[in-house]
Amino acid sequence: MSLKTNKSRIVDIEGGDYDNPNTIKDEQEDKLQEQQTKLQKQQTELRGCTIEGNWKEVERLYNLDVNFSTMNINKSIGTALHMAVNEGNESVVRSLVGSILFHRNVVAFEMKNGKGDTPLHLAASRGFQEICECIIGKNYERKDLIDIDNNNKETPFFLASLFCQKETFLYLLPFVSYSEYLFRSNGDSILHCAILGEYFDLALKIIQTFPKLGGITNNEGYTPLKLLATRPSAFESGCKMTWWKKILYHYISVENLNIEEVIKCYNMKQDQENLHLSCPKNYETCGFFLRKCQLGIAKLPIAAHIRHVAASNNKVKEQKVLQDQQPHINISMSYDNEENKQKVLSDQQQISISMSSDCELLPENYATCLWFLKFAYIYILGLFGVGMYVSQIPN
């Protein structure tokens, strides 16, 4: 009997008795503690690299283990992908997205930060269209991410409307239909938010796409039209302007808004590509200012006059070349050639008359200084915030 009992028990010299349930429980607890310790070390390493901006090490960790893509840096920030998107670091985002897709861990795109925002929420709210395209995919294979909402029931499309990010708004628009995703928890629709922020061009596009939103009330009982009536700055009668602002108001030319033309302007990326090629991002404002000055100078009368004079000089040079090639003009020139010659001479006389009259009206150097002072005055007003105020004044 004792022999059978000894055979039925499995005894390990080093590990002890495996039939004892306490031993098995202790081993499971040890393994769990080791896993937790390892996880804490990984989180500490990932947190340090992300906060320090050591993105190469973060990319290495993402490639090393699939679990890094779902680790939160902290409760408020979210994952490392959240932080990379928030900084607008497109190259890092593409690398991290590539690692996530390589490990087939699509759940990482659905991770939320403290506000419930996914990486797509952050990209849409900041206006990073290319990052949105990277997260959703070239073939829109992850377009379901657009339907995920945050703690305030706001989708990425809603945040693009809320912060007037027109490029991301137009990019996400084809994937959105009239549904509850156009509203947030307090009942405000994207049209309410556009009117509240005085983004009237965006509001026109919204009501053109979703006409039913015009009659929807929020939890406070405000329709979009009633909300517009509470914005006195949207109307001339509700704006109290000083004398110099009134002068500027009457000299501002505002045309009727054409939604289709606005959309075409927002879809054009030529200016952005030129900015990235010519100067760093922190110089974009200076580059924009210089391009506007260049366009403004090209439209000045003095610039048009210079181009006209240059064209006339080219014509005179061409005529001289023709005369040099034919020094002896045949006396029996046809009547048509005589008419052409007289026409050229009369044109040259008119050009010289116009040149002299323009010069008598205002010297060229004075005109250049005058237009320079005018543009400098306008842009100085813009730097002090007057331009933002004037841009909100209605026609």
Tab-separated table of C-alpha atoms in Angstrom:
chain	number	residue	atom	x	y	z
A	1	MET	CA	0.000	0.000	0.000
A	2	SER	CA	2.835	2.363	0.855
A	3	LEU	CA	4.564	1.450	-2.435
A	4	LYS	CA	1.516	2.461	-4.474
A	5	THR	CA	1.232	5.677	-2.551
A	6	ASN	CA	4.845	6.563	-3.260
A	7	LYS	CA	4.424	5.791	-6.969
A	8	SER	CA	1.295	7.943	-7.213
A	9	ARG	CA	3.135	10.984	-5.967
A	10	ILE	CA	5.521	12.886	-8.232
A	11	VAL	CA	8.329	14.420	-6.307
A	12	ASP	CA	10.791	16.921	-7.741
A	13	ILE	CA	14.008	17.235	-5.839
A	14	GLU	CA	14.534	20.891	-6.704
A	15	GLY	CA	10.962	22.149	-7.142
A	16	GLY	CA	9.161	20.248	-4.411
A	17	ASP	CA	5.852	18.467	-4.456
A	18	TYR	CA	3.716	19.347	-7.518
A	19	ASP	CA	0.662	17.676	-6.082
A	20	ASN	CA	0.522	20.347	-3.393
A	21	PRO	CA	-1.984	23.083	-4.503
A	22	ASN	CA	-0.162	25.726	-2.458
A	23	THR	CA	2.999	25.148	-4.476
A	24	ILE	CA	1.153	25.602	-7.799
A	25	LYS	CA	-0.502	28.785	-6.535
A	26	ASP	CA	2.813	30.227	-5.415
A	27	GLU	CA	4.373	29.543	-8.813
A	28	GLN	CA	1.489	31.273	-10.600
A	29	GLU	CA	1.823	34.300	-8.350
A	30	ASP	CA	5.553	34.435	-8.998
A	31	LYS	CA	5.019	34.344	-12.772
A	32	LEU	CA	2.367	37.049	-12.526
A	33	GLN	CA	4.655	39.222	-10.446
A	34	GLU	CA	7.490	38.761	-12.930
A	35	GLN	CA	5.194	39.786	-15.782
A	36	GLN	CA	4.056	42.867	-13.887
A	37	THR	CA	7.633	43.831	-13.100
A	38	LYS	CA	8.625	43.400	-16.739
A	39	LEU	CA	5.615	45.440	-17.851
A	40	GLN	CA	6.480	48.242	-15.455
A	41	LYS	CA	10.047	48.346	-16.742
A	42	GLN	CA	8.810	48.490	-20.333
A	43	GLN	CA	6.358	51.265	-19.503
A	44	THR	CA	9.069	53.234	-17.731
A	45	GLU	CA	11.416	52.840	-20.686
A	46	LEU	CA	8.751	53.802	-23.216
A	47	ARG	CA	7.583	56.748	-21.118
A	48	GLY	CA	11.096	58.121	-20.753
A	49	CYS	CA	11.893	57.842	-24.469
A	50	THR	CA	8.591	59.418	-25.499
A	51	ILE	CA	8.747	62.361	-23.118
A	52	GLU	CA	12.391	63.036	-24.020
A	53	GLY	CA	11.523	62.932	-27.719
A	54	ASN	CA	13.803	59.991	-28.457
A	55	TRP	CA	11.606	58.774	-31.293
A	56	LYS	CA	14.197	56.427	-32.765
A	57	GLU	CA	14.164	54.409	-29.556
A	58	VAL	CA	10.362	54.520	-29.490
A	59	GLU	CA	10.274	53.180	-33.046
A	60	ARG	CA	12.681	50.407	-32.033
A	61	LEU	CA	10.467	49.435	-29.089
A	62	TYR	CA	7.374	49.397	-31.312
A	63	ASN	CA	9.158	47.076	-33.722
A	64	LEU	CA	10.454	44.908	-30.875
A	65	ASP	CA	7.228	44.051	-29.072
A	66	VAL	CA	3.585	44.368	-30.039
A	67	ASN	CA	2.607	45.323	-26.479
A	68	PHE	CA	4.355	48.692	-26.697
A	69	SER	CA	1.768	50.015	-29.155
A	70	THR	CA	-1.025	49.685	-26.576
A	71	MET	CA	0.909	51.027	-23.582
A	72	ASN	CA	-0.235	54.383	-22.217
A	73	ILE	CA	2.433	56.923	-21.356
A	74	ASN	CA	0.011	58.177	-18.711
A	75	LYS	CA	-3.750	58.501	-18.385
A	76	SER	CA	-3.962	61.971	-19.903
A	77	ILE	CA	-1.506	61.668	-22.812
A	78	GLY	CA	-2.374	58.207	-24.074
A	79	THR	CA	0.039	56.135	-26.141
A	80	ALA	CA	3.241	57.189	-27.865
A	81	LEU	CA	1.257	57.404	-31.101
A	82	HIS	CA	-1.022	59.976	-29.456
A	83	MET	CA	1.972	62.106	-28.544
A	84	ALA	CA	3.562	61.824	-31.993
A	85	VAL	CA	0.293	62.866	-33.651
A	86	ASN	CA	-0.168	65.738	-31.222
A	87	GLU	CA	3.291	67.063	-32.129
A	88	GLY	CA	2.549	66.711	-35.834
A	89	ASN	CA	5.613	64.520	-36.371
A	90	GLU	CA	4.486	62.909	-39.616
A	91	SER	CA	7.578	60.753	-40.225
A	92	VAL	CA	7.384	59.221	-36.734
A	93	VAL	CA	3.648	58.624	-37.103
A	94	ARG	CA	4.197	56.772	-40.364
A	95	SER	CA	6.879	54.614	-38.747
A	96	LEU	CA	4.714	53.775	-35.717
A	97	VAL	CA	1.699	53.036	-37.911
A	98	GLY	CA	3.874	50.739	-40.017
A	99	SER	CA	4.979	48.844	-36.900
A	100	ILE	CA	1.375	48.497	-35.718
A	101	LEU	CA	0.286	47.134	-39.078
A	102	PHE	CA	3.278	44.794	-39.182
A	103	HIS	CA	2.229	43.238	-35.854
A	104	ARG	CA	-1.437	43.340	-36.971
A	105	ASN	CA	-2.389	45.097	-33.765
A	106	VAL	CA	-5.112	47.367	-35.159
A	107	VAL	CA	-6.494	47.799	-31.639
A	108	ALA	CA	-3.715	50.350	-31.069
A	109	PHE	CA	-5.562	52.807	-33.335
A	110	GLU	CA	-8.575	52.606	-31.009
A	111	MET	CA	-6.619	53.442	-27.849
A	112	LYS	CA	-7.914	56.552	-26.064
A	113	ASN	CA	-6.300	59.190	-23.873
A	114	GLY	CA	-7.800	60.849	-20.802
A	115	LYS	CA	-10.379	62.755	-22.877
A	116	GLY	CA	-11.319	59.663	-24.828
A	117	ASP	CA	-9.584	60.856	-27.992
A	118	THR	CA	-8.007	58.390	-30.384
A	119	PRO	CA	-4.971	59.382	-32.497
A	120	LEU	CA	-7.394	60.150	-35.334
A	121	HIS	CA	-9.251	62.594	-33.067
A	122	LEU	CA	-6.028	64.506	-32.450
A	123	ALA	CA	-5.038	64.538	-36.117
A	124	ALA	CA	-8.467	65.800	-37.203
A	125	SER	CA	-8.632	68.499	-34.528
A	126	ARG	CA	-5.137	69.782	-35.384
A	127	GLY	CA	-5.742	69.801	-39.134
A	128	PHE	CA	-3.146	67.151	-40.007
A	129	GLN	CA	-4.757	65.776	-43.154
A	130	GLU	CA	-1.788	63.644	-44.214
A	131	ILE	CA	-1.657	62.003	-40.783
A	132	CYS	CA	-5.384	61.283	-41.057
A	133	GLU	CA	-4.741	59.631	-44.410
A	134	CYS	CA	-1.919	57.587	-42.880
A	135	ILE	CA	-4.096	56.331	-40.008
A	136	ILE	CA	-7.163	55.600	-42.137
A	137	GLY	CA	-5.137	54.096	-44.981
A	138	LYS	CA	-4.719	54.865	-48.659
A	139	ASN	CA	-7.583	52.549	-49.572
A	140	TYR	CA	-9.667	53.676	-46.560
A	141	GLU	CA	-9.372	50.221	-44.996
A	142	ARG	CA	-9.649	51.684	-41.469
A	143	LYS	CA	-12.429	54.192	-42.084
A	144	ASP	CA	-14.390	52.688	-39.176
A	145	LEU	CA	-12.150	54.736	-36.880
A	146	ILE	CA	-14.161	57.811	-37.920
A	147	ASP	CA	-17.177	56.471	-35.997
A	148	ILE	CA	-15.359	56.276	-32.641
A	149	ASP	CA	-16.359	59.062	-30.236
A	150	ASN	CA	-14.665	60.518	-27.173
A	151	ASN	CA	-16.003	61.266	-23.694
A	152	ASN	CA	-18.150	64.122	-25.057
A	153	LYS	CA	-19.551	61.942	-27.860
A	154	GLU	CA	-17.430	63.828	-30.398
A	155	THR	CA	-16.132	62.000	-33.460
A	156	PRO	CA	-12.981	63.018	-35.374
A	157	PHE	CA	-15.218	64.622	-38.003
A	158	PHE	CA	-16.967	66.621	-35.294
A	159	LEU	CA	-13.647	67.898	-33.919
A	160	ALA	CA	-12.544	68.945	-37.409
A	161	SER	CA	-15.716	71.048	-37.624
A	162	LEU	CA	-15.366	72.349	-34.070
A	163	PHE	CA	-11.848	73.693	-34.644
A	164	CYS	CA	-12.550	74.783	-38.254
A	165	GLN	CA	-9.953	72.487	-39.774
A	166	LYS	CA	-11.330	72.727	-43.291
A	167	GLU	CA	-8.835	70.411	-44.986
A	168	THR	CA	-9.478	67.500	-42.625
A	169	PHE	CA	-13.192	68.335	-42.689
A	170	LEU	CA	-13.318	67.988	-46.473
A	171	TYR	CA	-11.195	64.833	-46.350
A	172	LEU	CA	-13.479	63.091	-43.817
A	173	LEU	CA	-16.728	64.402	-45.312
A	174	PRO	CA	-17.246	61.586	-47.889
A	175	PHE	CA	-17.194	58.966	-45.103
A	176	VAL	CA	-19.859	60.664	-42.976
A	177	SER	CA	-23.618	60.462	-43.384
A	178	TYR	CA	-26.413	62.158	-41.465
A	179	SER	CA	-26.404	60.358	-38.133
A	180	GLU	CA	-25.876	60.824	-34.432
A	181	TYR	CA	-22.164	61.310	-35.114
A	182	LEU	CA	-22.912	64.892	-36.178
A	183	PHE	CA	-23.876	65.738	-32.595
A	184	ARG	CA	-22.180	65.695	-29.214
A	185	SER	CA	-23.461	65.014	-25.713
A	186	ASN	CA	-24.944	68.498	-25.096
A	187	GLY	CA	-26.988	68.340	-28.299
A	188	ASP	CA	-24.838	70.736	-30.333
A	189	SER	CA	-24.468	69.804	-33.976
A	190	ILE	CA	-21.504	70.628	-36.162
A	191	LEU	CA	-23.568	73.522	-37.556
A	192	HIS	CA	-24.051	74.958	-34.057
A	193	CYS	CA	-20.295	74.806	-33.468
A	194	ALA	CA	-19.439	76.427	-36.809
A	195	ILE	CA	-21.813	79.342	-36.150
A	196	LEU	CA	-20.632	79.696	-32.562
A	197	GLY	CA	-17.035	79.972	-33.786
A	198	GLU	CA	-18.135	82.336	-36.600
A	199	TYR	CA	-16.787	79.999	-39.283
A	200	PHE	CA	-19.486	81.060	-41.716
A	201	ASP	CA	-17.904	79.606	-44.850
A	202	LEU	CA	-17.742	76.228	-43.127
A	203	ALA	CA	-21.317	76.667	-41.876
A	204	LEU	CA	-22.537	77.216	-45.448
A	205	LYS	CA	-20.837	74.020	-46.586
A	206	ILE	CA	-22.344	72.088	-43.646
A	207	ILE	CA	-25.901	73.248	-44.277
A	208	GLN	CA	-25.452	72.579	-47.986
A	209	THR	CA	-24.396	68.988	-47.246
A	210	PHE	CA	-26.724	68.330	-44.290
A	211	PRO	CA	-29.796	70.583	-44.757
A	212	LYS	CA	-31.676	68.846	-41.921
A	213	LEU	CA	-29.295	70.379	-39.386
A	214	GLY	CA	-30.873	73.796	-39.972
A	215	GLY	CA	-33.910	72.923	-37.858
A	216	ILE	CA	-32.252	70.925	-35.073
A	217	THR	CA	-32.257	72.381	-31.547
A	218	ASN	CA	-29.645	71.638	-28.909
A	219	ASN	CA	-30.308	70.877	-25.245
A	220	GLU	CA	-30.680	74.598	-24.509
A	221	GLY	CA	-33.358	74.998	-27.169
A	222	TYR	CA	-31.226	76.936	-29.664
A	223	THR	CA	-31.552	76.349	-33.379
A	224	PRO	CA	-28.616	77.374	-35.605
A	225	LEU	CA	-30.557	80.452	-36.777
A	226	LYS	CA	-31.344	81.505	-33.209
A	227	LEU	CA	-27.722	80.970	-32.277
A	228	LEU	CA	-26.668	83.170	-35.203
A	229	ALA	CA	-28.972	85.922	-33.923
A	230	THR	CA	-27.120	85.890	-30.602
A	231	ARG	CA	-23.826	86.754	-32.353
A	232	PRO	CA	-23.934	90.561	-32.777
A	233	SER	CA	-20.436	90.618	-34.231
A	234	ALA	CA	-21.785	88.747	-37.252
A	235	PHE	CA	-23.737	91.835	-38.336
A	236	GLU	CA	-22.680	95.382	-39.141
A	237	SER	CA	-25.279	96.864	-36.797
A	238	GLY	CA	-23.864	94.893	-33.882
A	239	CYS	CA	-20.280	96.087	-34.315
A	240	LYS	CA	-19.116	99.253	-32.584
A	241	MET	CA	-16.121	100.360	-34.592
A	242	THR	CA	-13.825	103.308	-34.091
A	243	TRP	CA	-13.388	105.861	-36.872
A	244	TRP	CA	-10.320	104.246	-38.405
A	245	LYS	CA	-11.959	100.813	-38.358
A	246	LYS	CA	-14.984	102.271	-40.144
A	247	ILE	CA	-12.658	103.619	-42.822
A	248	LEU	CA	-11.068	100.200	-43.231
A	249	TYR	CA	-14.494	98.553	-43.284
A	250	HIS	CA	-15.678	100.579	-46.272
A	251	TYR	CA	-12.477	99.859	-48.185
A	252	ILE	CA	-12.616	96.091	-47.674
A	253	SER	CA	-13.938	94.334	-50.776
A	254	VAL	CA	-15.998	91.260	-49.894
A	255	GLU	CA	-17.564	89.203	-52.658
A	256	ASN	CA	-20.399	86.716	-52.390
A	257	LEU	CA	-19.099	83.425	-51.052
A	258	ASN	CA	-18.957	80.609	-53.589
A	259	ILE	CA	-18.778	77.298	-51.764
A	260	GLU	CA	-17.359	75.359	-54.705
A	261	GLU	CA	-14.526	77.834	-55.188
A	262	VAL	CA	-13.748	77.739	-51.471
A	263	ILE	CA	-13.517	73.952	-51.563
A	264	LYS	CA	-11.167	74.086	-54.542
A	265	CYS	CA	-8.946	76.536	-52.684
A	266	TYR	CA	-8.748	74.303	-49.633
A	267	ASN	CA	-7.990	71.248	-51.746
A	268	MET	CA	-5.040	72.929	-53.445
A	269	LYS	CA	-1.724	72.000	-51.845
A	270	GLN	CA	0.689	73.926	-54.019
A	271	ASP	CA	1.331	76.625	-51.445
A	272	GLN	CA	1.981	74.045	-48.731
A	273	GLU	CA	4.398	72.109	-50.906
A	274	ASN	CA	6.284	75.317	-51.726
A	275	LEU	CA	6.505	76.132	-48.036
A	276	HIS	CA	7.973	72.733	-47.154
A	277	LEU	CA	10.500	72.963	-49.975
A	278	SER	CA	11.626	76.545	-49.458
A	279	CYS	CA	11.722	77.061	-45.691
A	280	PRO	CA	11.233	75.334	-42.336
A	281	LYS	CA	7.821	75.267	-40.671
A	282	ASN	CA	8.680	78.031	-38.212
A	283	TYR	CA	9.380	80.340	-41.178
A	284	GLU	CA	6.020	79.683	-42.855
A	285	THR	CA	4.550	82.982	-41.613
A	286	CYS	CA	7.465	84.958	-43.067
A	287	GLY	CA	7.219	83.023	-46.320
A	288	PHE	CA	3.495	83.689	-46.511
A	289	PHE	CA	4.089	87.406	-45.890
A	290	LEU	CA	6.762	87.614	-48.599
A	291	ARG	CA	4.593	85.817	-51.154
A	292	LYS	CA	1.689	88.147	-50.437
A	293	CYS	CA	3.989	91.139	-50.835
A	294	GLN	CA	5.253	89.720	-54.117
A	295	LEU	CA	1.724	89.242	-55.412
A	296	GLY	CA	0.728	92.701	-54.219
A	297	ILE	CA	3.715	94.375	-55.869
A	298	ALA	CA	2.963	92.542	-59.118
A	299	LYS	CA	-0.502	94.127	-59.133
A	300	LEU	CA	0.760	97.680	-58.537
A	301	PRO	CA	0.350	100.217	-61.367
A	302	ILE	CA	4.076	100.901	-61.312
A	303	ALA	CA	4.779	97.195	-61.855
A	304	ALA	CA	2.318	97.063	-64.739
A	305	HIS	CA	3.943	100.180	-66.156
A	306	ILE	CA	7.397	98.582	-65.945
A	307	ARG	CA	6.166	95.457	-67.730
A	308	HIS	CA	4.543	97.636	-70.383
A	309	VAL	CA	7.767	99.595	-70.905
A	310	ALA	CA	9.783	96.378	-71.101
A	311	ALA	CA	7.424	94.979	-73.728
A	312	SER	CA	7.644	98.191	-75.762
A	313	ASN	CA	11.443	98.171	-75.559
A	314	ASN	CA	11.467	94.612	-76.860
A	315	LYS	CA	9.340	95.709	-79.796
A	316	VAL	CA	11.732	98.585	-80.533
A	317	LYS	CA	14.705	96.218	-80.405
A	318	GLU	CA	12.976	93.863	-82.815
A	319	GLN	CA	12.335	96.728	-85.213
A	320	LYS	CA	15.987	97.798	-85.027
A	321	VAL	CA	17.108	94.257	-85.776
A	322	LEU	CA	14.856	94.163	-88.807
A	323	GLN	CA	16.202	97.510	-89.976
A	324	ASP	CA	19.810	96.352	-89.544
A	325	GLN	CA	19.094	93.236	-91.561
A	326	GLN	CA	17.545	95.347	-94.325
A	327	PRO	CA	19.566	98.584	-94.518
A	328	HIS	CA	18.369	99.417	-98.009
A	329	ILE	CA	14.605	99.440	-98.082
A	330	ASN	CA	13.103	99.080	-101.480
A	331	ILE	CA	11.450	102.314	-102.626
A	332	SER	CA	8.661	100.307	-104.236
A	333	MET	CA	7.434	99.068	-100.820
A	334	SER	CA	3.852	97.970	-100.879
A	335	TYR	CA	1.073	100.063	-99.401
A	336	ASP	CA	0.442	97.497	-96.668
A	337	ASN	CA	4.031	97.627	-95.422
A	338	GLU	CA	3.838	101.430	-95.264
A	339	GLU	CA	0.699	101.173	-93.137
A	340	ASN	CA	2.382	98.706	-90.761
A	341	LYS	CA	5.391	100.976	-90.431
A	342	GLN	CA	3.225	103.990	-89.672
A	343	LYS	CA	1.302	101.929	-87.105
A	344	VAL	CA	4.505	100.920	-85.318
A	345	LEU	CA	5.678	104.528	-85.203
A	346	SER	CA	2.341	105.725	-83.856
A	347	ASP	CA	2.379	103.021	-81.168
A	348	GLN	CA	5.849	104.089	-80.093
A	349	GLN	CA	4.709	107.707	-79.884
A	350	GLN	CA	1.715	106.725	-77.750
A	351	ILE	CA	3.952	104.696	-75.447
A	352	SER	CA	6.339	107.592	-75.016
A	353	ILE	CA	3.421	109.948	-74.322
A	354	SER	CA	1.965	107.587	-71.718
A	355	MET	CA	5.385	107.165	-70.123
A	356	SER	CA	5.875	110.901	-69.850
A	357	SER	CA	2.350	111.451	-68.483
A	358	ASP	CA	2.777	108.750	-65.869
A	359	CYS	CA	6.111	110.135	-64.826
A	360	GLU	CA	4.654	113.637	-64.545
A	361	LEU	CA	1.838	112.310	-62.322
A	362	LEU	CA	4.064	110.538	-59.770
A	363	PRO	CA	7.744	109.585	-59.849
A	364	GLU	CA	8.421	105.884	-59.856
A	365	ASN	CA	10.439	105.900	-56.645
A	366	TYR	CA	7.679	107.819	-54.833
A	367	ALA	CA	5.008	105.393	-56.035
A	368	THR	CA	7.018	102.419	-54.812
A	369	CYS	CA	7.447	103.971	-51.367
A	370	LEU	CA	3.757	104.837	-51.200
A	371	TRP	CA	2.620	101.310	-51.977
A	372	PHE	CA	5.201	99.849	-49.601
A	373	LEU	CA	3.886	102.027	-46.755
A	374	LYS	CA	0.339	100.992	-47.567
A	375	PHE	CA	1.127	97.263	-47.389
A	376	ALA	CA	3.244	97.743	-44.267
A	377	TYR	CA	0.347	99.564	-42.588
A	378	ILE	CA	-2.095	96.767	-43.421
A	379	TYR	CA	0.183	93.976	-42.191
A	380	ILE	CA	1.089	95.859	-38.998
A	381	LEU	CA	-2.613	96.082	-38.228
A	382	GLY	CA	-2.834	92.340	-38.807
A	383	LEU	CA	0.062	91.636	-36.453
A	384	PHE	CA	-1.665	93.588	-33.671
A	385	GLY	CA	-4.882	91.614	-34.111
A	386	VAL	CA	-6.793	94.217	-36.070
A	387	GLY	CA	-6.783	91.987	-39.137
A	388	MET	CA	-8.549	89.211	-37.254
A	389	TYR	CA	-11.166	91.693	-36.079
A	390	VAL	CA	-11.670	93.166	-39.533
A	391	SER	CA	-11.931	89.708	-41.145
A	392	GLN	CA	-14.916	88.971	-38.910
A	393	ILE	CA	-16.789	92.139	-39.923
A	394	PRO	CA	-19.592	91.193	-42.347
A	395	ASN	CA	-20.146	92.802	-45.695
